[in-house]
Amino acid sequence: MSVRILALVGSLRAGSHNRQLAEAAVKHAPEGVEVELFEGLAEVPFYNEDIDVEGSLPQAAAALRAAAGKADALLLFTPEYNGTIPAVLKNGIDWLSRPYGAGALSGKPVGVVGTAFGQYGGVWAQDEARKAVGVAGAVVVEEAKLAIPGSMTRFAETHPADDAEVVEGLTKALALVAQTVSAAA
């Protein structure tokens, strides 16, 4: 049986290095692991309890919840915006945290990785994302870490899928998330 990991990318930019990192995860997933890149995070409206109503849930939010519900685990790819996670990723976490105590993240393993322009590769944003998903009820896979600094220069001419060091770190993070799923089964 294959472990299904849903990838959420916190950058909407067309040339996003975090999106490219997620594409590398899809391409280089270890044997027995399938990574699905979620499309449509930009269409999910800001979380508002008034519109989170059964029977009239916004379609994009319902699609996000359904995709996360079908996944065995999630891997978040986050850049760092002003020292924290982008609003689009936080919004996705908020939608997945509801209904309180029974959201799509509840009890589900989640890893966080990413790349950023700064010298630390977005570790503040990754820490904030881990905190948010943990509060939302996920099982945070603390060991599944990958922070790649200097994204603008490192990936200026090389796709992350073609960077052996990146692929090794990404494969390790995916394997750790998959192991957490298997251990819980």
PDB file of N, CA, C and O in Angstrom, residues 43-79:
ATOM      1  N   GLU A  43      -7.544  29.933  -4.584  1.00  0.00           N
ATOM      2  CA  GLU A  43      -8.987  30.140  -4.726  1.00  0.00           C
ATOM      3  C   GLU A  43      -9.749  29.978  -3.410  1.00  0.00           C
ATOM      4  O   GLU A  43     -10.938  30.297  -3.332  1.00  0.00           O
ATOM      5  N   VAL A  44      -9.091  29.462  -2.390  1.00  0.00           N
ATOM      6  CA  VAL A  44      -9.761  29.247  -1.104  1.00  0.00           C
ATOM      7  C   VAL A  44      -9.970  30.611  -0.437  1.00  0.00           C
ATOM      8  O   VAL A  44      -9.010  31.342  -0.218  1.00  0.00           O
ATOM      9  N   PRO A  45     -11.219  30.969  -0.130  1.00  0.00           N
ATOM     10  CA  PRO A  45     -11.462  32.282   0.487  1.00  0.00           C
ATOM     11  C   PRO A  45     -10.873  32.340   1.893  1.00  0.00           C
ATOM     12  O   PRO A  45     -10.655  31.292   2.517  1.00  0.00           O
ATOM     13  N   PHE A  46     -10.613  33.552   2.376  1.00  0.00           N
ATOM     14  CA  PHE A  46     -10.135  33.676   3.749  1.00  0.00           C
ATOM     15  C   PHE A  46     -11.118  32.999   4.690  1.00  0.00           C
ATOM     16  O   PHE A  46     -12.335  33.095   4.513  1.00  0.00           O
ATOM     17  N   TYR A  47     -10.567  32.314   5.679  1.00  0.00           N
ATOM     18  CA  TYR A  47     -11.431  31.596   6.601  1.00  0.00           C
ATOM     19  C   TYR A  47     -12.369  32.563   7.319  1.00  0.00           C
ATOM     20  O   TYR A  47     -11.963  33.604   7.821  1.00  0.00           O
ATOM     21  N   ASN A  48     -13.640  32.176   7.338  1.00  0.00           N
ATOM     22  CA  ASN A  48     -14.677  32.959   7.989  1.00  0.00           C
ATOM     23  C   ASN A  48     -15.714  31.945   8.451  1.00  0.00           C
ATOM     24  O   ASN A  48     -16.315  31.248   7.639  1.00  0.00           O
ATOM     25  N   GLU A  49     -15.918  31.875   9.745  1.00  0.00           N
ATOM     26  CA  GLU A  49     -16.844  30.891  10.292  1.00  0.00           C
ATOM     27  C   GLU A  49     -18.258  31.058   9.731  1.00  0.00           C
ATOM     28  O   GLU A  49     -19.014  30.094   9.641  1.00  0.00           O
ATOM     29  N   ASP A  50     -18.597  32.265   9.314  1.00  0.00           N
ATOM     30  CA  ASP A  50     -19.931  32.508   8.750  1.00  0.00           C
ATOM     31  C   ASP A  50     -20.155  31.779   7.424  1.00  0.00           C
ATOM     32  O   ASP A  50     -21.297  31.482   7.073  1.00  0.00           O
ATOM     33  N   ILE A  51     -19.069  31.515   6.674  1.00  0.00           N
ATOM     34  CA  ILE A  51     -19.229  30.807   5.394  1.00  0.00           C
ATOM     35  C   ILE A  51     -18.847  29.334   5.503  1.00  0.00           C
ATOM     36  O   ILE A  51     -18.979  28.579   4.538  1.00  0.00           O
ATOM     37  N   ASP A  52     -18.371  28.924   6.678  1.00  0.00           N
ATOM     38  CA  ASP A  52     -18.028  27.532   6.910  1.00  0.00           C
ATOM     39  C   ASP A  52     -19.270  26.806   7.424  1.00  0.00           C
ATOM     40  O   ASP A  52     -19.370  26.424   8.587  1.00  0.00           O
ATOM     41  N   VAL A  53     -20.221  26.656   6.503  1.00  0.00           N
ATOM     42  CA  VAL A  53     -21.524  26.104   6.845  1.00  0.00           C
ATOM     43  C   VAL A  53     -21.796  24.881   5.970  1.00  0.00           C
ATOM     44  O   VAL A  53     -21.681  24.947   4.741  1.00  0.00           O
ATOM     45  N   GLU A  54     -22.142  23.779   6.641  1.00  0.00           N
ATOM     46  CA  GLU A  54     -22.436  22.554   5.909  1.00  0.00           C
ATOM     47  C   GLU A  54     -23.540  22.811   4.886  1.00  0.00           C
ATOM     48  O   GLU A  54     -24.548  23.437   5.180  1.00  0.00           O
ATOM     49  N   GLY A  55     -23.317  22.334   3.677  1.00  0.00           N
ATOM     50  CA  GLY A  55     -24.292  22.509   2.612  1.00  0.00           C
ATOM     51  C   GLY A  55     -24.034  23.728   1.739  1.00  0.00           C
ATOM     52  O   GLY A  55     -24.516  23.789   0.623  1.00  0.00           O
ATOM     53  N   SER A  56     -23.272  24.697   2.257  1.00  0.00           N
ATOM     54  CA  SER A  56     -22.957  25.869   1.428  1.00  0.00           C
ATOM     55  C   SER A  56     -21.490  26.262   1.568  1.00  0.00           C
ATOM     56  O   SER A  56     -21.123  27.416   1.410  1.00  0.00           O
ATOM     57  N   LEU A  57     -20.659  25.281   1.842  1.00  0.00           N
ATOM     58  CA  LEU A  57     -19.223  25.488   1.962  1.00  0.00           C
ATOM     59  C   LEU A  57     -18.660  25.939   0.615  1.00  0.00           C
ATOM     60  O   LEU A  57     -19.020  25.376  -0.423  1.00  0.00           O
ATOM     61  N   PRO A  58     -17.785  26.955   0.596  1.00  0.00           N
ATOM     62  CA  PRO A  58     -17.176  27.357  -0.678  1.00  0.00           C
ATOM     63  C   PRO A  58     -16.500  26.158  -1.346  1.00  0.00           C
ATOM     64  O   PRO A  58     -15.828  25.363  -0.678  1.00  0.00           O
ATOM     65  N   GLN A  59     -16.689  26.034  -2.647  1.00  0.00           N
ATOM     66  CA  GLN A  59     -16.196  24.873  -3.383  1.00  0.00           C
ATOM     67  C   GLN A  59     -14.691  24.664  -3.213  1.00  0.00           C
ATOM     68  O   GLN A  59     -14.232  23.540  -3.023  1.00  0.00           O
ATOM     69  N   ALA A  60     -13.911  25.744  -3.252  1.00  0.00           N
ATOM     70  CA  ALA A  60     -12.458  25.612  -3.129  1.00  0.00           C
ATOM     71  C   ALA A  60     -12.061  25.088  -1.747  1.00  0.00           C
ATOM     72  O   ALA A  60     -11.138  24.282  -1.622  1.00  0.00           O
ATOM     73  N   ALA A  61     -12.759  25.535  -0.720  1.00  0.00           N
ATOM     74  CA  ALA A  61     -12.482  25.051   0.635  1.00  0.00           C
ATOM     75  C   ALA A  61     -12.872  23.581   0.769  1.00  0.00           C
ATOM     76  O   ALA A  61     -12.145  22.795   1.389  1.00  0.00           O
ATOM     77  N   ALA A  62     -13.989  23.212   0.172  1.00  0.00           N
ATOM     78  CA  ALA A  62     -14.421  21.812   0.198  1.00  0.00           C
ATOM     79  C   ALA A  62     -13.412  20.927  -0.528  1.00  0.00           C
ATOM     80  O   ALA A  62     -13.113  19.814  -0.067  1.00  0.00           O
ATOM     81  N   ALA A  63     -12.874  21.405  -1.646  1.00  0.00           N
ATOM     82  CA  ALA A  63     -11.881  20.637  -2.403  1.00  0.00           C
ATOM     83  C   ALA A  63     -10.605  20.449  -1.583  1.00  0.00           C
ATOM     84  O   ALA A  63     -10.008  19.364  -1.582  1.00  0.00           O
ATOM     85  N   LEU A  64     -10.187  21.490  -0.874  1.00  0.00           N
ATOM     86  CA  LEU A  64      -9.002  21.396  -0.024  1.00  0.00           C
ATOM     87  C   LEU A  64      -9.230  20.370   1.084  1.00  0.00           C
ATOM     88  O   LEU A  64      -8.394  19.493   1.319  1.00  0.00           O
ATOM     89  N   ARG A  65     -10.354  20.456   1.741  1.00  0.00           N
ATOM     90  CA  ARG A  65     -10.659  19.507   2.818  1.00  0.00           C
ATOM     91  C   ARG A  65     -10.742  18.076   2.296  1.00  0.00           C
ATOM     92  O   ARG A  65     -10.272  17.141   2.940  1.00  0.00           O
ATOM     93  N   ALA A  66     -11.347  17.905   1.136  1.00  0.00           N
ATOM     94  CA  ALA A  66     -11.476  16.565   0.560  1.00  0.00           C
ATOM     95  C   ALA A  66     -10.103  15.985   0.211  1.00  0.00           C
ATOM     96  O   ALA A  66      -9.830  14.815   0.498  1.00  0.00           O
ATOM     97  N   ALA A  67      -9.251  16.802  -0.392  1.00  0.00           N
ATOM     98  CA  ALA A  67      -7.912  16.336  -0.762  1.00  0.00           C
ATOM     99  C   ALA A  67      -7.113  15.962   0.491  1.00  0.00           C
ATOM    100  O   ALA A  67      -6.436  14.931   0.521  1.00  0.00           O
ATOM    101  N   ALA A  68      -7.184  16.790   1.522  1.00  0.00           N
ATOM    102  CA  ALA A  68      -6.470  16.493   2.766  1.00  0.00           C
ATOM    103  C   ALA A  68      -7.064  15.271   3.457  1.00  0.00           C
ATOM    104  O   ALA A  68      -6.334  14.457   4.028  1.00  0.00           O
ATOM    105  N   GLY A  69      -8.375  15.123   3.361  1.00  0.00           N
ATOM    106  CA  GLY A  69      -9.035  13.975   3.966  1.00  0.00           C
ATOM    107  C   GLY A  69      -8.621  12.663   3.337  1.00  0.00           C
ATOM    108  O   GLY A  69      -8.510  11.640   4.021  1.00  0.00           O
ATOM    109  N   LYS A  70      -8.375  12.662   2.023  1.00  0.00           N
ATOM    110  CA  LYS A  70      -7.962  11.450   1.311  1.00  0.00           C
ATOM    111  C   LYS A  70      -6.482  11.129   1.517  1.00  0.00           C
ATOM    112  O   LYS A  70      -6.069   9.991   1.322  1.00  0.00           O
ATOM    113  N   ALA A  71      -5.706  12.139   1.894  1.00  0.00           N
ATOM    114  CA  ALA A  71      -4.261  11.949   2.073  1.00  0.00           C
ATOM    115  C   ALA A  71      -3.974  11.276   3.409  1.00  0.00           C
ATOM    116  O   ALA A  71      -4.717  11.429   4.374  1.00  0.00           O
ATOM    117  N   ASP A  72      -2.866  10.552   3.451  1.00  0.00           N
ATOM    118  CA  ASP A  72      -2.411   9.944   4.697  1.00  0.00           C
ATOM    119  C   ASP A  72      -1.621  10.950   5.531  1.00  0.00           C
ATOM    120  O   ASP A  72      -1.510  10.801   6.750  1.00  0.00           O
ATOM    121  N   ALA A  73      -1.039  11.935   4.848  1.00  0.00           N
ATOM    122  CA  ALA A  73      -0.193  12.932   5.507  1.00  0.00           C
ATOM    123  C   ALA A  73      -0.080  14.147   4.594  1.00  0.00           C
ATOM    124  O   ALA A  73      -0.521  14.106   3.439  1.00  0.00           O
ATOM    125  N   LEU A  74       0.506  15.219   5.118  1.00  0.00           N
ATOM    126  CA  LEU A  74       0.734  16.420   4.324  1.00  0.00           C
ATOM    127  C   LEU A  74       2.185  16.846   4.440  1.00  0.00           C
ATOM    128  O   LEU A  74       2.837  16.585   5.458  1.00  0.00           O
ATOM    129  N   LEU A  75       2.667  17.506   3.401  1.00  0.00           N
ATOM    130  CA  LEU A  75       3.976  18.147   3.428  1.00  0.00           C
ATOM    131  C   LEU A  75       3.760  19.574   2.951  1.00  0.00           C
ATOM    132  O   LEU A  75       3.245  19.800   1.852  1.00  0.00           O
ATOM    133  N   LEU A  76       4.101  20.523   3.814  1.00  0.00           N
ATOM    134  CA  LEU A  76       3.929  21.936   3.497  1.00  0.00           C
ATOM    135  C   LEU A  76       5.242  22.504   2.993  1.00  0.00           C
ATOM    136  O   LEU A  76       6.305  22.233   3.555  1.00  0.00           O
ATOM    137  N   PHE A  77       5.147  23.309   1.939  1.00  0.00           N
ATOM    138  CA  PHE A  77       6.300  23.962   1.335  1.00  0.00           C
ATOM    139  C   PHE A  77       6.112  25.456   1.542  1.00  0.00           C
ATOM    140  O   PHE A  77       5.183  26.044   0.975  1.00  0.00           O
ATOM    141  N   THR A  78       6.974  26.071   2.351  1.00  0.00           N
ATOM    142  CA  THR A  78       6.746  27.471   2.664  1.00  0.00           C
ATOM    143  C   THR A  78       7.951  28.355   2.412  1.00  0.00           C
ATOM    144  O   THR A  78       9.057  28.042   2.840  1.00  0.00           O
ATOM    145  N   PRO A  79       7.712  29.469   1.731  1.00  0.00           N
ATOM    146  CA  PRO A  79       8.719  30.528   1.711  1.00  0.00           C
ATOM    147  C   PRO A  79       8.597  31.290   3.029  1.00  0.00           C
ATOM    148  O   PRO A  79       7.774  30.932   3.874  1.00  0.00           O
TER     149      PRO A  79
END
